[in-house]
CSV table of C-alpha atoms and ligand atoms in Angstrom, one decimal:
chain,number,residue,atom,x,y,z
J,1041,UNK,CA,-18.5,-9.3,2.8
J,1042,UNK,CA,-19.4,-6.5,1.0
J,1043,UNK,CA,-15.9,-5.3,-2.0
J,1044,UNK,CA,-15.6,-1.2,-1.7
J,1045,UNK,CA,-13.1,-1.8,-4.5
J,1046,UNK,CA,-12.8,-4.6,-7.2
J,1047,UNK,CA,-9.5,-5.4,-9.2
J,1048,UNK,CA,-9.1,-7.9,-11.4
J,1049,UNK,CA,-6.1,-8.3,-13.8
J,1050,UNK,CA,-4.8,-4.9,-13.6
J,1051,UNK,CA,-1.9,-3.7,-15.7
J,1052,UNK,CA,0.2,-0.5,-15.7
J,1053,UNK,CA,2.4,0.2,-18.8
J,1054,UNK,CA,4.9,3.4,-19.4
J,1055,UNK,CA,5.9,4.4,-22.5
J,1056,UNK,CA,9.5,5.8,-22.3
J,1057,UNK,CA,12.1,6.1,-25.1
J,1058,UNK,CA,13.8,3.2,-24.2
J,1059,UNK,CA,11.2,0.9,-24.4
J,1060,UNK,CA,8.1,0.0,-22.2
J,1061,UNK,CA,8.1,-0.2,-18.4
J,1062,UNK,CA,5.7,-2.6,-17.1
J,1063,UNK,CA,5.1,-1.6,-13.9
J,1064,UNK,CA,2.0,-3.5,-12.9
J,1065,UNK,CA,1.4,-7.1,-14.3
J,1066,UNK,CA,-2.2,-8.1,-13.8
J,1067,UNK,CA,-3.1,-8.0,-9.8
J,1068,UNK,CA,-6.6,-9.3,-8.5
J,1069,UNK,CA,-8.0,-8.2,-5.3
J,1070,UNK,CA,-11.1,-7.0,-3.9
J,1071,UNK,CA,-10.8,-4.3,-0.8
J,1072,UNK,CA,-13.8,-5.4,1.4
J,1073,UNK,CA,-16.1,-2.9,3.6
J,1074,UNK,CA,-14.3,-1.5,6.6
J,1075,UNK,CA,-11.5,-3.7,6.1
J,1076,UNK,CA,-7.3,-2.6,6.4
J,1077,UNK,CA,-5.2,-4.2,3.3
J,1078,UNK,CA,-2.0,-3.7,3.1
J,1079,UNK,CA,0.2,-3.3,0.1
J,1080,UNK,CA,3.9,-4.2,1.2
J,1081,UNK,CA,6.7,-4.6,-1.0
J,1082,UNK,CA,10.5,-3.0,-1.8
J,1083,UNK,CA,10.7,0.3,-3.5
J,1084,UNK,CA,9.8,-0.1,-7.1
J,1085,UNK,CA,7.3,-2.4,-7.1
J,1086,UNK,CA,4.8,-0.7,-8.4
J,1087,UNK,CA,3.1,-0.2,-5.6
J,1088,UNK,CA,2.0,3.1,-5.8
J,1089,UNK,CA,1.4,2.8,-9.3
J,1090,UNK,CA,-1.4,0.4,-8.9
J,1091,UNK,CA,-2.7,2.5,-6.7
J,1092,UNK,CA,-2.4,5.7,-9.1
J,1093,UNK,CA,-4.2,3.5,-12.3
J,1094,UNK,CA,-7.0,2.7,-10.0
J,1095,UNK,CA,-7.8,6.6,-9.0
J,1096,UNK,CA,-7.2,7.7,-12.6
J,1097,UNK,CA,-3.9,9.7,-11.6
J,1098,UNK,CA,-1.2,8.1,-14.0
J,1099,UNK,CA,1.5,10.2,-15.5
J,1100,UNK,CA,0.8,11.1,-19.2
J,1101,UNK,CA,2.8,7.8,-20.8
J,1102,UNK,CA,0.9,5.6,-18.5
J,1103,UNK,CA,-1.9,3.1,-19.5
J,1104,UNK,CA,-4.0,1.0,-17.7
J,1105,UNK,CA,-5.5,-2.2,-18.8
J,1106,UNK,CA,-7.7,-4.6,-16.8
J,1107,UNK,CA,-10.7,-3.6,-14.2
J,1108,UNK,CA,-10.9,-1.9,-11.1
J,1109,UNK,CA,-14.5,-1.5,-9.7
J,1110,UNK,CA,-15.6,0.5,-7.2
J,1111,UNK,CA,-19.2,-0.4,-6.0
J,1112,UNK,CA,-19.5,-2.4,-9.3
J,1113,UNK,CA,-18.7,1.1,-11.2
J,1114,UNK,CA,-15.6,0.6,-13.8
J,1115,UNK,CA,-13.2,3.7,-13.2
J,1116,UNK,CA,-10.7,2.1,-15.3
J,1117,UNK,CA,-11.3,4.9,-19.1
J,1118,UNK,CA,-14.3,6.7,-16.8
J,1119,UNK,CA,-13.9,10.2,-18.0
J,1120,UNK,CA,-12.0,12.8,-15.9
J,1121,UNK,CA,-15.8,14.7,-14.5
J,1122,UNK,CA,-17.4,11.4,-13.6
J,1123,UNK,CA,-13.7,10.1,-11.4
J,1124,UNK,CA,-13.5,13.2,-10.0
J,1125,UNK,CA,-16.9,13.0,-7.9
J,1126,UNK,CA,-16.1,9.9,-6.5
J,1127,UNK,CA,-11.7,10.9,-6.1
J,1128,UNK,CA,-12.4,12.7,-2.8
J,1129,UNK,CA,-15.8,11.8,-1.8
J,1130,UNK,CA,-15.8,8.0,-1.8
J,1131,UNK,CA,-12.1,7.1,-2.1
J,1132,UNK,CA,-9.5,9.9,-1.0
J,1133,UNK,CA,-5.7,9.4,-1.2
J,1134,UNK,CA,-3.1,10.3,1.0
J,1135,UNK,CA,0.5,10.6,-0.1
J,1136,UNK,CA,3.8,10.3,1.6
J,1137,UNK,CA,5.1,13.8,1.2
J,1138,UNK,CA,2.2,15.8,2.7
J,1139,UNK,CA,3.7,18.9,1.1
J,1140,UNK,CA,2.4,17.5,-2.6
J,1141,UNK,CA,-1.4,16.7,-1.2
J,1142,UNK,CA,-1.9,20.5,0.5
J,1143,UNK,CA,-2.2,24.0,-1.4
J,1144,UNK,CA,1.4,26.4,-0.2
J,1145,UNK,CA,-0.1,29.8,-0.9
J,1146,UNK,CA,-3.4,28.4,1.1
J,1147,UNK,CA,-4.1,28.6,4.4
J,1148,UNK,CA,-5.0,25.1,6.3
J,1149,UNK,CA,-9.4,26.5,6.9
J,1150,UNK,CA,-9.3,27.4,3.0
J,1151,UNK,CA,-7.9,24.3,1.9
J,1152,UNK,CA,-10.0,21.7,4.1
J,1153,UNK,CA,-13.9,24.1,3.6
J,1154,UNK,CA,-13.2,24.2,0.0
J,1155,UNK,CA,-13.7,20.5,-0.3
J,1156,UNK,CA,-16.6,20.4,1.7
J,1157,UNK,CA,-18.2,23.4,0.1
J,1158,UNK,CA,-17.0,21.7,-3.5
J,1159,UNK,CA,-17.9,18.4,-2.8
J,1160,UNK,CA,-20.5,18.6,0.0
J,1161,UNK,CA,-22.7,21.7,-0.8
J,1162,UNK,CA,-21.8,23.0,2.6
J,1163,UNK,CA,-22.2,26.5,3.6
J,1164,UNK,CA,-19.5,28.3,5.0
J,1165,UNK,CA,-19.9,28.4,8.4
J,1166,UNK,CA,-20.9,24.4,8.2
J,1167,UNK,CA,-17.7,23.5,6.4
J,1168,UNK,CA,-15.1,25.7,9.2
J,1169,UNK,CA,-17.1,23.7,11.4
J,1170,UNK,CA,-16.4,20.3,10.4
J,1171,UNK,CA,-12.8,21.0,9.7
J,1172,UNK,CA,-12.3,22.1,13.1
J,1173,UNK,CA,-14.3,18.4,14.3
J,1174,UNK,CA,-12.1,16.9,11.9
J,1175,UNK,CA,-9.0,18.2,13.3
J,1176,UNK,CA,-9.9,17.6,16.6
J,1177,UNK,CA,-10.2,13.9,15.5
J,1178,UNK,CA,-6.5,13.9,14.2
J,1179,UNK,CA,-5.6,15.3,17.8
J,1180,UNK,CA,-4.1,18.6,16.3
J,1181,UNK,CA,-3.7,21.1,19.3
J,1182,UNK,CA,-5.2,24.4,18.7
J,1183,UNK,CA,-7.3,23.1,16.1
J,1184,UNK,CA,-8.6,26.9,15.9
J,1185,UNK,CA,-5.9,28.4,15.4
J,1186,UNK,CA,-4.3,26.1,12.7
J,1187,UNK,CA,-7.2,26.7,10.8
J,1188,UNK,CA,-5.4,30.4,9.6
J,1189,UNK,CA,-2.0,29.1,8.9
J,1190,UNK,CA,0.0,28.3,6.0
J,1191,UNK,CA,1.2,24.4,5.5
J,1192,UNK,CA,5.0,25.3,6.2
J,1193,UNK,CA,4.4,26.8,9.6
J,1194,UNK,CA,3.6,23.1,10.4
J,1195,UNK,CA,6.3,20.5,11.2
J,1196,UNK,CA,6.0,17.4,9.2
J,1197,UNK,CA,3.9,15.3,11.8
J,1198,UNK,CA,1.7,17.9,11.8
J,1199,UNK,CA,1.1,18.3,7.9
J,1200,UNK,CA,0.5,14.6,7.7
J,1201,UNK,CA,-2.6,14.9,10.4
J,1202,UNK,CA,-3.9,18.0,8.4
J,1203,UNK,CA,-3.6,15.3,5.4
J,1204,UNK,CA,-5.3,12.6,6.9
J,1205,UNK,CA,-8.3,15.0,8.4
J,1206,UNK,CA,-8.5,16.6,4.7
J,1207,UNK,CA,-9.0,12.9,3.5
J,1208,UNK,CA,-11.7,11.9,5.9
J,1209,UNK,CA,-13.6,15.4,5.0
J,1210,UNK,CA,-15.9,14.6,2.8
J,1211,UNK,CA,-16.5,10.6,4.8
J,1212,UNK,CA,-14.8,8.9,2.3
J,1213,UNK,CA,-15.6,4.6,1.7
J,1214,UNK,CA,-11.8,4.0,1.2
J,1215,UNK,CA,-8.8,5.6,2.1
J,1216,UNK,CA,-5.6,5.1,0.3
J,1217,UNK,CA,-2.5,5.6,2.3
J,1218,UNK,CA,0.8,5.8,0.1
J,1219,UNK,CA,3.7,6.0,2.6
J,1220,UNK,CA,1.8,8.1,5.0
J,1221,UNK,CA,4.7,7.9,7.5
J,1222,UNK,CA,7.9,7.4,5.5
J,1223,UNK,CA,8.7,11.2,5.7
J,1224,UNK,CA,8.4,11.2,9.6
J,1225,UNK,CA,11.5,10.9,12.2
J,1226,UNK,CA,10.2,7.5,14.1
J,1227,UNK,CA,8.1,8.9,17.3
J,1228,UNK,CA,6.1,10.8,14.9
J,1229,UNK,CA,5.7,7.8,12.7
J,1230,UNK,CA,4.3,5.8,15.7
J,1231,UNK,CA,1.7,9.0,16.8
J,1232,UNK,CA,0.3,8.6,12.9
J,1233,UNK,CA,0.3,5.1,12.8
J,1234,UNK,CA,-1.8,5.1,16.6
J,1235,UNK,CA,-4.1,7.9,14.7
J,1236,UNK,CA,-4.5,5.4,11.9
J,1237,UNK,CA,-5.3,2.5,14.1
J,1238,UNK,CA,-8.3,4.3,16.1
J,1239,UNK,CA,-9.4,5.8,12.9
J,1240,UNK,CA,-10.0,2.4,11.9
J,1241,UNK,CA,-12.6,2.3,14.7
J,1242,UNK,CA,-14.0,5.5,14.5
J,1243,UNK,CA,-14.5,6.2,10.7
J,1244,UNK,CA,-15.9,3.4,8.9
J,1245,UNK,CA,-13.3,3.5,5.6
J,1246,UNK,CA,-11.7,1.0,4.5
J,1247,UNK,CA,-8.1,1.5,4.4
J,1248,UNK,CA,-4.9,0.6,1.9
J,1249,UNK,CA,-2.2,1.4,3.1
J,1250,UNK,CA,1.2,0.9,1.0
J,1251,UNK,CA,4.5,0.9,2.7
J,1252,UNK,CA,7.8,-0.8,1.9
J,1253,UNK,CA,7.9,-1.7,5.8
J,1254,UNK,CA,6.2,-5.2,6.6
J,1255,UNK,CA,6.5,-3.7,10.4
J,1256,UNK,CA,3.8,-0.9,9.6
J,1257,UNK,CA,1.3,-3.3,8.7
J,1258,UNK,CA,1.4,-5.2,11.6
J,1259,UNK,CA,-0.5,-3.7,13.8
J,1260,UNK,CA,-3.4,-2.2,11.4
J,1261,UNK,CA,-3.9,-4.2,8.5
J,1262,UNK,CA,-5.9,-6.9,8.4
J,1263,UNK,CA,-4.9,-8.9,5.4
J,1264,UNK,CA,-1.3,-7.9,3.6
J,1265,UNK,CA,-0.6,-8.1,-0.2
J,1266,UNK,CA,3.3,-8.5,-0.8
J,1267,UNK,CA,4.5,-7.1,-4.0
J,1268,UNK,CA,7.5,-7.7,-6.4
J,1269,UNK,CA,7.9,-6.8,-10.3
J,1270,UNK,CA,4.4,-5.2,-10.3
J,1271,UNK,CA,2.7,-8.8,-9.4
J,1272,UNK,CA,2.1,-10.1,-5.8
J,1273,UNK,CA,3.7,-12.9,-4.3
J,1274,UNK,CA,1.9,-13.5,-1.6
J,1275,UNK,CA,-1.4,-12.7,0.1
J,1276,UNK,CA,-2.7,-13.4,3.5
J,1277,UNK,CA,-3.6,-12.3,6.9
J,1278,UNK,CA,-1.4,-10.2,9.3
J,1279,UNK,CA,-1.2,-14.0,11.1
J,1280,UNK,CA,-0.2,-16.0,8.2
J,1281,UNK,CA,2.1,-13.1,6.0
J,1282,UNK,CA,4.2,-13.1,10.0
J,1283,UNK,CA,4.2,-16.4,11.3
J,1284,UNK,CA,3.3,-18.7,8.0
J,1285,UNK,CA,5.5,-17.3,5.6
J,1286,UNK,CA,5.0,-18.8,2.3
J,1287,UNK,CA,7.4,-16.8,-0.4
J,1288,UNK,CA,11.1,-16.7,-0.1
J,1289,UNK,CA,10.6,-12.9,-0.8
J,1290,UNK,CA,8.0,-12.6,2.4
J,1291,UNK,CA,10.7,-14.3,4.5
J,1292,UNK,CA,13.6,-12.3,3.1
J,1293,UNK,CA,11.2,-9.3,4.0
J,1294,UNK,CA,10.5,-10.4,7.4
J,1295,UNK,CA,14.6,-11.4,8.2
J,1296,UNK,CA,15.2,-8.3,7.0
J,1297,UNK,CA,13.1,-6.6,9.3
J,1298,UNK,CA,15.1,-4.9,12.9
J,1299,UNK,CA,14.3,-6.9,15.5
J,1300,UNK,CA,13.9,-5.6,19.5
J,1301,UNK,CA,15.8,-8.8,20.7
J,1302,UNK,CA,18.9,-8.1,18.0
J,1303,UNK,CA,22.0,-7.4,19.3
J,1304,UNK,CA,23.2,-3.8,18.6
J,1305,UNK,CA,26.2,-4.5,16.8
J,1306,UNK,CA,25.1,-7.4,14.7
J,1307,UNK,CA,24.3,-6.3,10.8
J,1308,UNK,CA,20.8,-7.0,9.3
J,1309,UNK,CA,19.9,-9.3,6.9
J,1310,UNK,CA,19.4,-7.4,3.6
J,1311,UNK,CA,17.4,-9.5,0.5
J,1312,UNK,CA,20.3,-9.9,-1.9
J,1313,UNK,CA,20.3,-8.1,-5.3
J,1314,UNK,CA,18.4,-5.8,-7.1
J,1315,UNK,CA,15.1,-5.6,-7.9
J,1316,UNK,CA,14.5,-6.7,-11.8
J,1317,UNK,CA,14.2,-4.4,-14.5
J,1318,UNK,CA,11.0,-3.5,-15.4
J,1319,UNK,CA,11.7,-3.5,-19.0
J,1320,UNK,CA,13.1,-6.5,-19.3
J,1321,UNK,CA,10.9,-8.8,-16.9
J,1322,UNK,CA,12.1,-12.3,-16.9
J,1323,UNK,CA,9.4,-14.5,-18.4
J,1324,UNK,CA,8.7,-16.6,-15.3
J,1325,UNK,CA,9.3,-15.5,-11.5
J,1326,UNK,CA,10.5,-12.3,-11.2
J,1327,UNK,CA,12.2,-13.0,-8.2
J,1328,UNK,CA,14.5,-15.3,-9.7
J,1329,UNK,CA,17.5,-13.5,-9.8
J,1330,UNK,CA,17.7,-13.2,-5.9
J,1331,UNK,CA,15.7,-16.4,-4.6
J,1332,UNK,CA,18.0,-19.2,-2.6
J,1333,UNK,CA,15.8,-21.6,-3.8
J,1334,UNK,CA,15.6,-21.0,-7.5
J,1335,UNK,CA,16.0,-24.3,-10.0
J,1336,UNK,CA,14.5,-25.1,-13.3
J,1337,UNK,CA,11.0,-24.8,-13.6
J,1338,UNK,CA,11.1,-20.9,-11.6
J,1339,UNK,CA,12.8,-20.0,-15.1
J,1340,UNK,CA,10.7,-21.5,-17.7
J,1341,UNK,CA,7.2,-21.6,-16.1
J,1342,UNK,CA,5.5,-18.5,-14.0
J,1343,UNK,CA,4.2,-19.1,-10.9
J,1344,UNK,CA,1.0,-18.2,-10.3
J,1345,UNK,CA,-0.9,-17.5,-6.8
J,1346,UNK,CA,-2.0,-20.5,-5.8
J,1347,UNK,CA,-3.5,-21.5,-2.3
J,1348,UNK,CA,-1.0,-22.3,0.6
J,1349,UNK,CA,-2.0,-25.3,2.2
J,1350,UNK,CA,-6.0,-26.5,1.6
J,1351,UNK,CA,-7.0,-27.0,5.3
J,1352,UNK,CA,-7.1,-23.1,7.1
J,1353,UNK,CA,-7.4,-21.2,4.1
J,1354,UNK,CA,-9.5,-18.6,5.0
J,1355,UNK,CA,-11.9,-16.9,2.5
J,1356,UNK,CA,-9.5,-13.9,1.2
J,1357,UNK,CA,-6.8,-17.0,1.0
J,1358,UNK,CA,-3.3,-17.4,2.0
J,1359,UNK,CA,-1.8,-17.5,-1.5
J,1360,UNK,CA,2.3,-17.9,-3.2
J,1361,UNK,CA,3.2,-17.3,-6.4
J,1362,UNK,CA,6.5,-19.5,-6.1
J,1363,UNK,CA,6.8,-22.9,-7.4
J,1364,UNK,CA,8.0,-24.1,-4.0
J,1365,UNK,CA,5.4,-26.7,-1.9
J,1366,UNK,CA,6.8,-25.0,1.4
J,1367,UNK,CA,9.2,-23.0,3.6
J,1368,UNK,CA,9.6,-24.1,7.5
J,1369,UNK,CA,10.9,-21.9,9.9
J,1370,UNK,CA,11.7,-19.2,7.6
J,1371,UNK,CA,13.1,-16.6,9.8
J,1372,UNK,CA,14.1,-18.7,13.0
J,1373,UNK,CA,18.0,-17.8,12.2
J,1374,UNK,CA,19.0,-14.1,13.1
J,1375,UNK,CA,20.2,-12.8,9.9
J,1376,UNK,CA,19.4,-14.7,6.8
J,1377,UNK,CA,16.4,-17.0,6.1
J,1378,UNK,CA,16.6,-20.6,7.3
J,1379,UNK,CA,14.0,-21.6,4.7
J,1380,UNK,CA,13.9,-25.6,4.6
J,1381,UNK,CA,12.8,-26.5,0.8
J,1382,UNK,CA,10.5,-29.5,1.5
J,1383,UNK,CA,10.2,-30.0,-2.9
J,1384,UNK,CA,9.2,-28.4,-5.5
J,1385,UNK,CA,5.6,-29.5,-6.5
J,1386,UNK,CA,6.7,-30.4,-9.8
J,1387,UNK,CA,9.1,-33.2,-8.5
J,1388,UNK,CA,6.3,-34.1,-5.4
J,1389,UNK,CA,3.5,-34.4,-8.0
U,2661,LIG,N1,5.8,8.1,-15.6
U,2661,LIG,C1,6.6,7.0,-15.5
U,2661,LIG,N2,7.3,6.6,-16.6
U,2661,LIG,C2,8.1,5.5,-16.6
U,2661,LIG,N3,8.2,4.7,-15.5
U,2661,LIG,C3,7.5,5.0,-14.4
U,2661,LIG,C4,6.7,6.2,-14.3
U,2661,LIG,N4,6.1,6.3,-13.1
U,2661,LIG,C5,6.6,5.2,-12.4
U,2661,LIG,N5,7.4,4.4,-13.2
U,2661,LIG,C6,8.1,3.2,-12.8
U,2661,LIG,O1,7.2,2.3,-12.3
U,2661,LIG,C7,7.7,1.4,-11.3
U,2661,LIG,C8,6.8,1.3,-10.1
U,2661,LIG,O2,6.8,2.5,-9.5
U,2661,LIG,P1,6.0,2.7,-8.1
U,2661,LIG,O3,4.7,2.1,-8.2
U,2661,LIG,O4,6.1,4.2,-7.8
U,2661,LIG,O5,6.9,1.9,-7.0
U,2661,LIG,P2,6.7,1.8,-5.5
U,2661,LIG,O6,6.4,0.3,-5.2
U,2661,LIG,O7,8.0,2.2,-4.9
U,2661,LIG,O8,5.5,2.7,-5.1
U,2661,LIG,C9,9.1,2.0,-11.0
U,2661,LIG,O9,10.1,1.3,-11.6
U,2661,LIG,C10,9.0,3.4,-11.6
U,2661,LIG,O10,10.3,3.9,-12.0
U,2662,LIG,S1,9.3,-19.6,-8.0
U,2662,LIG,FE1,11.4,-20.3,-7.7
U,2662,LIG,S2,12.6,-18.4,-7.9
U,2662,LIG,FE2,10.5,-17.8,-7.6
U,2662,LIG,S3,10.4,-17.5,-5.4
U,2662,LIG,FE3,9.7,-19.6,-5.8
U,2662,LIG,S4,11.6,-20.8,-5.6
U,2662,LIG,FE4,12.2,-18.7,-5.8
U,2663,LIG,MG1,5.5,4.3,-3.8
């Protein structure tokens, strides 16, 4: 398999007056030709800011240290001329509120030939006519006509598609997908995530797509990074993340999600706790505070991702960062994890 996009040991710091957030705590992963990673994890966890190091799009008192690669070129310190011929041409972004990614005083034709012309040498004539094939592919009605209106005389739903077409303009290698239904009322979140899925098909992008909602992922992603305090915690396939569960977090995550079988009146299973501080990280698992299962050595020592079993791993891995040997039948109760702690590989060793 061929990486679009290589991180290794990235790290996001923010300067603030009250002392330094660290919002991304060295993350490895490579994003493979036409593959669909996704990025899952509670509000917070720094998600998006991973994601905003790697295109160069951090806010002023932001750093990043460690690698990301794209084709084996560093972007981490490229200057602003060379990141901005590949931001839009080989990796676009796509952002929750579709509002902040299009132009108001634009109309939608302007906005979407500009790029092509900018970034494409296109004439004119050539651009309007890949915008319109372009919309067409997001299944926008009256493509034509949209073409001479202004973003708010769009619903929402709408917006997002003109997002998503604008992203693909220019035949991007990787597509970054930051919340891209979060905004939507849930029928409109199901069109966008059945646009995403053929889209998968049809382009040939790989995707990232970030959302706090382990459902979203399900049916797109291939392989699911799950993130807490800026590290993940556990990595594996759409099969393993759903039915193997390896981190308490995962399974709190799953029980947490709204099942079709639950009963209406019955209350779901919320993780609980806050997230930690990101400027004052505990030393070893972050997710100490709020884990069942916490004892000793998740205090002292941090756990690193390690490999989940040795026989099925698959290439990419099914990895933990918990100090845990194993969870069994992590969400078989309705409402809370019934996680079985088996021993802690420090006592088993
Ligand atoms: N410019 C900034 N200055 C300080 N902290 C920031 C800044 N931008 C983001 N953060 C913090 O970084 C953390 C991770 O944010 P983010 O990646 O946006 O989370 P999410 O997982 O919800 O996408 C949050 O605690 C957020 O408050
Ligand atoms: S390392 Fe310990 S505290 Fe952290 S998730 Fe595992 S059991 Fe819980
Ligand atoms: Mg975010």
């Amino acid at each position: 398999m061929t990486a679009v996009l290589e991180v290794r040991d990235l790290k996001v710091r923010f300067a603030t007056p009250d002392g330094e957030v660290s919002a991304v705590n060295g993350v490895s992963f490579d994003v493979n030709e036409g593959e669909c990673v996704g990025i899952v994890g509670e509000s917070g966890s720094g998600k998006s800011q991973l994601f905003m190091s790697v295109m160069g799009l951090l806010a002023k008192n932001g750093r990043t240290l460690g690698s990301a690669k794209y084709r084996g070129t560093e972007l981490v310190g490229m200057p602003v001329k060379a990141l901005n011929k590949i931001r839009g041409d080989k990796i676009a972004m796509i952002f929750q509120d579709s509002m902040t990614g299009l132009t108001p005083h634009l109309r939608i034709g302007k906005q979407m030939t500009e790029v092509l012309v900018q970034h494409k040498g296109m004439s004119e004539a050539d651009a309007r006519k890949r915008a319109l094939e372009m919309l067409n592919l997001v299944r926008i009605p009256e493509a034509g006509r949209r073409l001479a209106q202004y973003p708010h005389e769009l619903s929402g739903g709408m917006r997002q598609r003109i997002m998503i077409a604008m992203a693909l303009l220019c035949e991007p290698e990787l597509l970054i997908a930051d919340e891209p239904t979060t905004a939507l009322d849930v029928t409109v979140q199901a069109q966008i995530l059945d646009l995403m899925a053929d889209l998968k098909t049809v382009t040939k992008a790989a995707i990232v797509l970030i959302t706090h909602d382990l459902g979203t992922v399900a049916g797109l992603c291939d392989k699911v990074q799950v993130m807490y305090g800026g590290r993940f915690m556990e990595t594996g396939t759409v099969q393993e993340i759903f039915y193997k569960p390896a981190h308490p977090y995962t399974a709190g995550l799953l029980a947490s999600m709204p099942r079709l079988t639950e009963e209406r009146q019955e209350k779901l299973y919320a993780i609980p706790g806050q997230p930690p501080n990101l400027q004052r990280l505990p030393k070893a698992c972050p997710f100490q505070e709020r884990c069942t299962y916490v004892h000793d050595r998740c205090i002292d020592e941090l756990p690193v991702l390690r490999q989940v079993g040795d026989a099925n791993a698959t290439l990419t891995g099914h990895t933990k960062a918990c100090h845990l040997v194993s969870l069994q039948n992590p969400v078989s109760a309705p409402h809370a994890p019934s996680i079985n702690v088996a021993a802690d590989e420090a006592r088993s060793a």
